[in-house]
Amino acid sequence: MPSQSQVLLRHVVYYSVVAIYPFRRFFGSLFFFCFSVMASENEVFTSPEIAKSFDFASEERIYSWWEAQGYFKPSFDRGADPFVIPMPPPNVTGSLHMGHAMFVTLEDIMVRYNRMKGRPTLWIPGTDHAGIATQLVVEKMLASEGIKRAELGREEFTKRVWEWKEKYGGTITNQIRRLGASCDWTREHFTLDEQLSRAVVEAFVRLHEKGLIYQGSYMVNWSPNLQTAVSDLEVEYSEEPGTLFYIKYRVAGGSRDDFLTIATTRPETLFGDTAIAVNPEDERYAKYIGRQAIVPLTFGRHVPIIADRYVDKEFGTGVLKISPGHDHNDYHIARKLGLPILNVMNKDGTLNEVAGLYCGLDRFEARKKVWSDLEEVGLAVKKESHVLRVPRSQRGGEVIEPLVSKQWFVTMEPLAEKALHAVEKGQLTILPERFEKTYNHWLTNIKDWCISRQLWWGHRIPVWYIVGKDCEEEYIVARSAEEALLKAHEKYGKSVEIYQDPDVLDTWFSRFEVVEEEEEAYSRLVPHDGRMCVLRISRNFIRQPSLRLVCFFIFKLIQNCFFWIDMTFCFFWVARMVMMGIEFTGNAPFSYVYLHGLIRDSQGRKMSKTLGNVVDPIDTIKEYGTDALRFTLSLGTAGQDLNLSTERLMSNKALTNKLWNAGKFILQNLPNRSDVSAWEQLLAYKFDTEETLLELPLPECWVVSELHELIDIVTTSYDKFFYGDAGREIYDFFWGDFADWYIEASKTRFYHSWSNSVASVAQGVLLYVFENILILLHPFMPFVTEELWQALPYRRQALIVSQWPRTSLPRDAKSIKRFENLQSMIRAIRNARAEYSVEPAKRISASIVASTDVLDYISSEKQVLALLSRLDLQHVHFVESPPDNAKQSVHLVAGEGLEAYIPLADMVDISAELQRLSKRLSKMQSEYDALVARLNSPSFIEKAPEEVVRGVREKASNAEEKITLTKNRLAFLQSTVSSSV
């Protein structure tokens, strides 16, 4: 945080400059110098001139400085279209994992880019109350104290949860800060905040008024341990070893030989059987269709034998028992055919009175008991091992029970139709396009949404019942208890008593929230009725394990509001957002759905605690830095998974170091900060016109032209959400073109030039290119780029709010081609040196052969050629025809019309090289002969494994190739000796 004196100084300098603007040429440098001094005095930033490498510990200081300066808040005076993202709020119980790191990185890239593009940019953070997860955590905490939730009562338990949330609920938001998320924390929200809770109630009431919310007893996923319904998306299916039980069902009125054998994985549910089904085309059972079967262990209860094409003739025995109270598929068959539905299970997973003698047994104990009794009465045929697809709770890991339960539901079909039309009409675009089919398939086959949960932590369902009345027939939906009581008085009289539904809303329904912003700042965005309404919807899931999701909202109220979702269950939540957005606003809530891959381990496996391959982002940050982690995560391709490896992290940590060293070199070769005249000259350089560009020397013209092309390519990639492409382009330009080529070439301007003007131009180009690299790279790697930006003298403002470079700047194709020819020549000479093992420090002579026009521009940069090729500058000759010693030289072809001749004697001791190669050839020949002998041995070919034989053949082929190359090298050396005699 800056001191009061520093803040005062900043204001004084700023307003002084405004007052003396007409005299800016005189005072401009003074202002820039003061800003730079203030940045260094606040002890936030460290210069490469002082530190050997970028210190990751400074990341938190830089982040605090950004926040203190107000840079995360939108600047409403910019005038461009606003850019808004409500953060998909992570669970308040959560801690950071790589999935969070991915979505935070990508969202922050987008936010920082649009902020630098000049748009008023707002990223709204928040956390989700996470009904089931939070209640579980607090219940476990209470259990450790010997306290049960029921003993406390609802009010006291909820109080304890709030206390836990206040004490421990900020962990993940602090970790998100550590990732560099530039969101406006002054607008942070929690899904149980008062204004958000009002919005949830409003959504429920409106949907109910339209007849889209109803109450009924239907099949749900039931968690016996949690004692609540759970969403399809909170059920994880795992393949586990199990048992298939074969049971005899006797045919009523038949002989002892008239029975149907049924294969089932859950014999304990047979008490809930209401029919036996066979395929109508299965000739084995045609004679039994229409008759009755006797359910075992039920004292003779009969059920009909029916035909249905749903039955798979090939599975088990081809006979299916229909237990509609305990199987989703059976439930739908029963409803289709009008069969009764029997529930044999209590909410705690024990069997109820319908199971007769088995009442009170746990479902798994009952399974064992039922099978034992079936064996005893002769109705057990056999049991065999079978791989089961077991539904388990995402939270507690217990086996989920399909159960008919009275719940609240949202009718989805009319909403789904509108969501389908949004894609058809082009209001919503899914990227990559191939996933549009998944979206359409889910909406076409959508089921009604169960939104009630039997929990105490969450948004209470805004429904009140009348004491003494049937709660399924008589209830009141209201926005508050007071409103409910008034309605009850009007309908039932003043003496009526009411009580609220004890259930809470599904956490995901609770994320359909309206944010009410009363701030004047928003009124400057768009006209409105005094309240700002933004649909806030958080992460929700569908089973799509290879994908993660990002959604971009465009609300008409604020012109451009982007929303981003992560996690692996994408289209389910996208579809709900589209449906609810259209329902509440009349428009699709966003225009793009962008999908990115899962973060997997280095072997391509999904990260899980079971495999022990989970990578902690915070630990990764401590070792490699936030910038390296962010850059690694951002290089994925839309719709494809990304393997996170140590090698990738190390490589991008090396990028951080490379940037730091580049900054160190540039700072060491810039004028002293106190040399105002030199800095005035340096800052006066402009490279954004064709005229100024063409005046530059070849290397400078080349690198500026390449930079201008890079700006266009990267800007387009950012605009199209191709972040991986943008990152790779910046990386290649910085490391390859700028660091490896231009910085090295610029050394001739500083160390081997007698012209101050040439050095000054090089300083200007270095500064211009490097600061643009920092701008382009900032959304990916915000910390090191800001640190380096602040180290550069005369920075007008922080990098985070600096202006994005203009596009369509000039470039000179001729200079690009010419410098590429120079590069080809340098590479050819470097390759020759490596081939002949020339010592790096040794300078060699060369004759460059080309046409007059090529020699003209190549020779003008002979210092660059000599420095980067390690040539002896005094013995580099530029000629139009081969030199006299051509036969004793290594001939290099760098490109069409550009060649070089390097005297062999300059590179090696020919006599010693002849001896070395002869010995090497002899050894290689012996090894090759041994391999050939093995291949010529019939016993080896016949007895050795095929892969071993193939490996020997490959070794022999490689050895033969190396022998040929060595012989050619010897022949060349011998011819050189002969020519020189």
Short mmCIF file of N, CA, C and O in Angstrom, two decimals, residues 46 51-59 62 625-627 656-657 660 783-785 787-788:
data_model
loop_
_atom_site.label_atom_id
_atom_site.label_comp_id
_atom_site.label_asym_id
_atom_site.label_seq_id
_atom_site.Cartn_x
_atom_site.Cartn_y
_atom_site.Cartn_z
N THR A 46 10.44 -5.01 -7.93
CA THR A 46 11.89 -5.24 -7.93
C THR A 46 12.38 -5.23 -9.36
O THR A 46 11.77 -5.83 -10.24
N ALA A 51 17.66 -7.71 -8.85
CA ALA A 51 17.42 -9.13 -8.56
C ALA A 51 17.90 -10.01 -9.70
O ALA A 51 17.74 -9.68 -10.87
N LYS A 52 18.48 -11.15 -9.33
CA LYS A 52 18.99 -12.09 -10.32
C LYS A 52 17.86 -12.74 -11.10
O LYS A 52 17.99 -13.03 -12.29
N SER A 53 16.74 -13.01 -10.41
CA SER A 53 15.59 -13.64 -11.06
C SER A 53 14.32 -13.12 -10.43
O SER A 53 14.35 -12.47 -9.38
N PHE A 54 13.20 -13.40 -11.08
CA PHE A 54 11.91 -12.95 -10.57
C PHE A 54 11.55 -13.74 -9.32
O PHE A 54 11.58 -14.97 -9.31
N ASP A 55 11.22 -13.03 -8.26
CA ASP A 55 10.91 -13.64 -6.97
C ASP A 55 9.41 -13.90 -6.88
O ASP A 55 8.61 -12.97 -6.88
N PHE A 56 9.00 -15.17 -6.80
CA PHE A 56 7.58 -15.52 -6.75
C PHE A 56 6.91 -14.91 -5.52
O PHE A 56 5.69 -14.69 -5.53
N ALA A 57 7.67 -14.67 -4.48
CA ALA A 57 7.09 -14.10 -3.26
C ALA A 57 6.53 -12.70 -3.50
O ALA A 57 5.65 -12.24 -2.76
N SER A 58 7.01 -12.02 -4.54
CA SER A 58 6.53 -10.66 -4.82
C SER A 58 5.15 -10.67 -5.48
O SER A 58 4.51 -9.62 -5.59
N GLU A 59 4.67 -11.84 -5.91
CA GLU A 59 3.38 -11.90 -6.59
C GLU A 59 2.25 -11.38 -5.70
O GLU A 59 1.39 -10.64 -6.16
N ILE A 62 2.41 -7.61 -5.46
CA ILE A 62 1.92 -6.98 -6.69
C ILE A 62 0.40 -7.02 -6.74
O ILE A 62 -0.26 -6.04 -7.09
N GLY A 625 5.88 -20.76 -9.78
CA GLY A 625 5.34 -19.41 -9.95
C GLY A 625 3.97 -19.45 -10.60
O GLY A 625 3.65 -20.34 -11.38
N THR A 626 3.16 -18.44 -10.26
CA THR A 626 1.81 -18.37 -10.81
C THR A 626 1.83 -18.21 -12.32
O THR A 626 1.03 -18.82 -13.03
N ASP A 627 2.73 -17.39 -12.82
CA ASP A 627 2.77 -17.14 -14.26
C ASP A 627 3.03 -18.41 -15.05
O ASP A 627 2.40 -18.64 -16.08
N THR A 656 9.66 -17.47 -17.79
CA THR A 656 9.71 -16.38 -16.82
C THR A 656 11.14 -15.87 -16.65
O THR A 656 11.40 -14.66 -16.64
N ASN A 657 12.06 -16.80 -16.52
CA ASN A 657 13.48 -16.41 -16.37
C ASN A 657 14.00 -15.73 -17.62
O ASN A 657 14.79 -14.78 -17.55
N TRP A 660 12.85 -12.24 -17.67
CA TRP A 660 13.60 -11.46 -16.67
C TRP A 660 14.99 -11.10 -17.19
O TRP A 660 15.42 -9.95 -17.05
N PHE A 783 2.06 -11.25 -13.44
CA PHE A 783 2.97 -10.80 -12.38
C PHE A 783 4.34 -10.40 -12.90
O PHE A 783 4.81 -9.29 -12.65
N VAL A 784 5.00 -11.29 -13.61
CA VAL A 784 6.34 -10.96 -14.09
C VAL A 784 6.29 -9.82 -15.10
O VAL A 784 7.20 -8.99 -15.15
N THR A 785 5.23 -9.75 -15.90
CA THR A 785 5.15 -8.67 -16.89
C THR A 785 4.95 -7.32 -16.21
O THR A 785 5.53 -6.32 -16.63
N GLU A 787 5.95 -6.57 -13.13
CA GLU A 787 7.22 -6.29 -12.47
C GLU A 787 8.22 -5.69 -13.46
O GLU A 787 8.90 -4.69 -13.16
N LEU A 788 8.32 -6.27 -14.63
CA LEU A 788 9.25 -5.78 -15.64
C LEU A 788 8.80 -4.42 -16.19
O LEU A 788 9.62 -3.53 -16.44
#
